[in-house]
Amino acid sequence: MAKFINPFTDVGFKRIFGQEFSKPLLLDFLNSLLEGEKHIVNLTFLDKEQPALYDEDRSLIYDIYCETDEGEHIIVEMQNKSQPYFKSRSIYYISESIARQGERGSSWNYAIDSVYLIAFLNFLPLDFKQQFRTDVVLAEKNTVDQFSDKLRMIYLQLPLFKKEADECENQVERWIYLLKNMETLSRLPWAAQSAVFKKLESIADVGAMSRDERLKYDEALRKYRDTISVFEGVRMDGLMEGRMEGLMEGQRSEKMENARKMKIYGLALDMIAEITGLSIEEVRGL
């Protein structure tokens, strides 16, 4: 049994980043991610105020809503598998959070707070560049100057992060290393030197969970593993189907080539069709 929770489950992700007692962990991660741009002093969770916008399998996609001390809205999202129209869904999702800030009446002057989407992607989107971090902002096309700071999307493609513990150079990299490897570790590196990671070590310890928490976590872990297994099965079936289609196409090409040679030697069309298994119309069209 693993010592630490799997952060790719709904319960594990929410336990690390989405509860009041784990708020220092989320603050540390966000400030590390936005270092040099802003420093968040405090934040408030908004789960009860902003319900989810979709009903997909919660073992695949889950999120945390919060608001900073300066009024910015931040959505931290974990996605374990790709889905159709992924980019469009992200844009729609963050746009909805902006639109919710609107007020009724003619006196409202479109004053909105910034909205950030920070997405952990436990897969590689086909239409993304092969880079670990992708930052999306509203910018002027020619000068690349920022047009507005009201929208920001940061995508972290976890499979592209390959560093070992001793290769991590900053706090973001240390966080990603721990999230990717937590379930296989017997102790967390850096916990002895960092109060944040020491707290993470205690929060993520499966043995520290209450009986009720453990039951919920075990169920979330089962759903996560079952879902991943289903998707892996679909992928393998697709590969096998592709191989079979390729084999059949190769066999057909060979038949067509043999039929062409037979026509050159003057064999009758019906005889060529019988030998190759092609129709007379197919042979005639060669």
XYZ file of C-alpha atoms in Angstrom:
286
model
C 0.000 0.000 0.000
C 1.326 3.444 -0.974
C 2.287 5.753 1.897
C 1.048 8.926 0.165
C -2.158 9.667 -1.687
C -2.522 9.707 -5.453
C -2.989 13.411 -6.369
C -4.621 12.492 -9.681
C -7.750 11.309 -7.899
C -10.525 13.728 -7.037
C -10.115 13.190 -3.284
C -6.316 13.373 -3.425
C -6.257 16.570 -5.500
C -8.844 18.305 -3.311
C -7.066 17.186 -0.128
C -3.780 18.746 -1.266
C -5.100 21.967 -2.789
C -8.796 22.422 -2.033
C -9.336 22.598 1.736
C -8.891 25.295 4.353
C -6.146 23.416 6.218
C -4.228 22.933 2.944
C -4.537 26.576 1.820
C -0.819 27.305 2.484
C 0.051 24.612 -0.069
C -2.092 26.165 -2.795
C -0.754 29.639 -2.005
C 2.820 28.395 -2.249
C 2.181 26.655 -5.564
C 0.338 29.623 -7.122
C 2.955 32.139 -5.991
C 5.715 29.908 -7.357
C 3.891 29.625 -10.678
C 3.338 33.401 -10.895
C 6.689 34.437 -9.428
C 7.824 37.817 -10.703
C 4.252 38.777 -11.653
C 2.238 38.842 -8.436
C 2.176 37.608 -4.871
C -1.077 36.282 -3.441
C -1.403 36.916 0.286
C -4.663 35.088 0.887
C -7.506 33.427 -0.984
C -11.035 32.199 -0.417
C -12.480 28.956 -1.771
C -15.620 29.461 -3.862
C -16.793 25.888 -4.460
C -20.257 26.498 -3.004
C -20.677 29.779 -4.866
C -19.664 28.585 -8.331
C -20.987 25.116 -9.171
C -19.357 23.040 -11.901
C -20.262 23.890 -15.483
C -20.314 20.336 -16.763
C -21.268 16.800 -15.748
C -18.323 14.752 -17.063
C -16.919 11.819 -15.118
C -15.393 13.352 -11.992
C -12.606 10.780 -12.042
C -11.411 12.469 -15.250
C -11.810 16.184 -14.646
C -12.109 18.137 -11.396
C -11.374 21.635 -10.276
C -11.001 24.121 -7.447
C -12.391 27.670 -7.494
C -10.876 30.397 -5.382
C -10.631 34.172 -5.171
C -7.493 36.068 -4.191
C -7.293 38.903 -1.695
C -7.298 41.306 -4.663
C -10.492 39.859 -6.152
C -8.968 37.760 -8.940
C -10.686 34.467 -9.695
C -8.507 31.382 -10.049
C -9.569 27.973 -11.344
C -7.121 25.160 -10.657
C -8.063 22.145 -12.738
C -6.815 18.581 -13.097
C -7.493 16.683 -16.318
C -6.486 13.043 -16.580
C -7.513 12.368 -20.184
C -8.056 14.382 -23.325
C -11.480 15.157 -24.717
C -12.887 16.503 -27.987
C -12.742 20.299 -28.430
C -10.339 20.616 -25.483
C -9.152 24.162 -26.282
C -12.673 25.373 -26.982
C -13.903 23.947 -23.678
C -11.117 25.783 -21.824
C -12.044 29.080 -23.463
C -15.734 28.566 -22.755
C -15.019 27.603 -19.165
C -12.975 30.691 -18.341
C -15.378 32.951 -20.282
C -18.249 31.705 -18.136
C -16.345 32.711 -15.024
C -15.901 36.199 -16.447
C -19.547 36.463 -17.505
C -20.755 35.476 -14.014
C -19.308 38.721 -12.698
C -21.866 40.757 -14.646
C -24.502 42.702 -12.789
C -28.033 43.611 -13.811
C -28.985 47.212 -14.393
C -27.742 50.108 -16.496
C -25.318 51.357 -13.835
C -22.878 48.463 -14.227
C -19.818 49.597 -16.203
C -18.298 46.180 -17.064
C -15.867 46.236 -14.150
C -14.528 42.685 -14.016
C -11.747 40.987 -12.102
C -9.072 38.868 -13.755
C -9.693 35.155 -14.173
C -6.890 32.611 -14.243
C -7.177 29.014 -15.391
C -4.338 26.765 -14.222
C -4.665 23.290 -15.709
C -2.682 20.199 -14.791
C -2.834 17.968 -17.876
C -2.049 14.331 -17.241
C -1.907 13.754 -21.016
C -0.554 15.432 -24.171
C -3.157 17.361 -26.196
C -2.617 16.742 -29.903
C -2.922 20.436 -30.803
C -0.470 21.715 -28.164
C 3.226 22.321 -28.641
C 5.495 19.762 -27.010
C 6.452 21.927 -24.044
C 5.803 21.468 -20.342
C 4.300 24.916 -19.699
C 2.025 26.852 -22.050
C 0.993 30.404 -21.094
C -1.955 32.013 -22.871
C -2.762 35.741 -22.584
C -4.700 38.346 -24.541
C -2.059 40.093 -26.645
C -1.791 42.372 -29.693
C -0.805 40.204 -32.621
C 2.001 42.254 -34.165
C 3.751 43.634 -31.084
C 2.817 40.762 -28.710
C 2.105 43.434 -26.095
C -0.485 42.423 -23.530
C -3.907 43.732 -24.562
C -5.652 42.968 -21.256
C -4.801 41.230 -17.991
C -8.353 39.982 -17.432
C -7.753 36.510 -18.853
C -4.865 34.104 -18.321
C -4.561 30.375 -18.992
C -1.609 28.264 -17.876
C -1.359 24.643 -18.992
C 1.132 22.205 -17.450
C 1.648 19.052 -19.540
C 2.786 16.655 -16.829
C 4.045 13.826 -19.113
C 6.661 16.234 -20.523
C 8.225 16.807 -17.109
C 11.083 14.297 -16.891
C 13.330 15.703 -14.160
C 14.469 13.750 -11.116
C 14.491 15.250 -7.616
C 18.113 16.383 -7.735
C 17.541 18.101 -11.091
C 14.695 20.384 -9.942
C 15.835 24.013 -10.043
C 12.892 25.947 -8.597
C 9.765 25.553 -6.474
C 7.433 24.884 -9.421
C 9.615 22.009 -10.573
C 9.756 20.616 -7.040
C 5.958 20.731 -6.857
C 5.532 18.959 -10.182
C 8.072 16.301 -9.255
C 6.199 15.557 -6.026
C 2.790 15.442 -7.693
C 4.024 13.086 -10.404
C 5.880 10.754 -8.047
C 4.068 11.083 -4.721
C 2.329 7.699 -4.780
C 5.660 5.886 -5.239
C 7.660 7.767 -2.592
C 8.346 6.558 0.942
C 9.275 10.084 2.040
C 9.030 13.499 0.436
C 12.295 15.173 -0.551
C 12.728 18.753 0.682
C 10.326 18.173 3.613
C 13.176 18.622 6.098
C 14.113 22.014 4.632
C 10.657 23.359 3.694
C 7.713 24.001 6.016
C 5.366 23.808 3.019
C 6.551 20.364 1.951
C 6.593 19.215 5.571
C 2.921 20.131 5.751
C 2.326 18.393 2.413
C 3.951 15.261 3.827
C 1.485 15.183 6.713
C -1.581 16.055 4.618
C -0.784 13.486 1.920
C -0.056 10.666 4.377
C -2.673 7.971 3.815
C -2.159 6.704 7.351
C -3.229 10.082 8.785
C -6.688 9.884 7.221
C -9.771 9.183 9.284
C -11.742 6.035 8.508
C -14.371 8.016 6.598
C -11.715 9.913 4.624
C -9.950 6.659 3.791
C -13.143 5.065 2.486
C -13.810 8.041 0.226
C -10.217 8.061 -0.989
C -10.219 4.316 -1.733
C -13.412 4.732 -3.771
C -11.926 7.693 -5.680
C -8.744 5.700 -6.338
C -10.767 2.755 -7.637
C -12.745 5.007 -9.991
C -9.565 6.668 -11.229
C -7.858 3.346 -11.950
C -10.967 1.872 -13.571
C -11.382 4.895 -15.814
C -7.733 4.908 -16.863
C -7.959 1.166 -17.578
C -11.012 1.704 -19.799
C -9.275 4.418 -21.787
C -6.145 2.288 -22.113
C -8.299 -0.586 -23.372
C -9.916 1.667 -25.958
C -6.482 2.860 -27.054
C -5.168 -0.697 -27.415
C -8.297 -1.751 -29.320
C -7.758 1.180 -31.653
C -4.149 0.180 -32.239
C -5.150 -3.419 -32.967
C -7.920 -2.304 -35.304
C -5.484 -0.034 -37.113
C -3.025 -2.878 -37.538
C -5.726 -5.182 -38.912
C -6.907 -2.501 -41.332
C -3.333 -1.956 -42.453
C -2.830 -5.695 -42.987
C -6.045 -5.988 -44.988
C -5.112 -2.956 -47.073
C -1.707 -4.484 -47.762
C -3.294 -7.756 -48.863
C -5.692 -5.915 -51.149
C -2.854 -3.939 -52.719
C -1.007 -7.183 -53.401
C -4.103 -8.677 -55.044
C -4.504 -5.610 -57.261
C -0.864 -5.743 -58.324
C -1.104 -9.458 -59.176
C -4.283 -8.808 -61.166
C -2.550 -6.094 -63.199
C 0.244 -8.506 -64.111
C -2.290 -11.175 -65.141
C -4.056 -8.675 -67.414
C -0.737 -7.869 -69.074
C -0.278 -11.565 -69.861
C -3.770 -11.679 -71.360
C -5.626 -13.866 -68.862
C -9.426 -13.667 -69.026
C -11.090 -11.261 -66.633
C -13.251 -13.933 -65.013
C -10.187 -16.135 -64.447
C -8.238 -13.238 -62.862
C -11.228 -12.480 -60.609
C -11.461 -16.107 -59.499
C -7.725 -16.352 -58.729
C -7.391 -13.051 -56.861
C -10.777 -12.842 -55.188
C -11.475 -9.438 -56.790
C -14.693 -8.669 -58.622
C -14.747 -8.605 -62.416
C -15.549 -4.881 -62.251
C -12.463 -4.262 -60.100
C -10.269 -6.238 -62.509
C -11.757 -4.439 -65.499
C -10.959 -1.077 -63.934
C -7.241 -1.839 -63.544
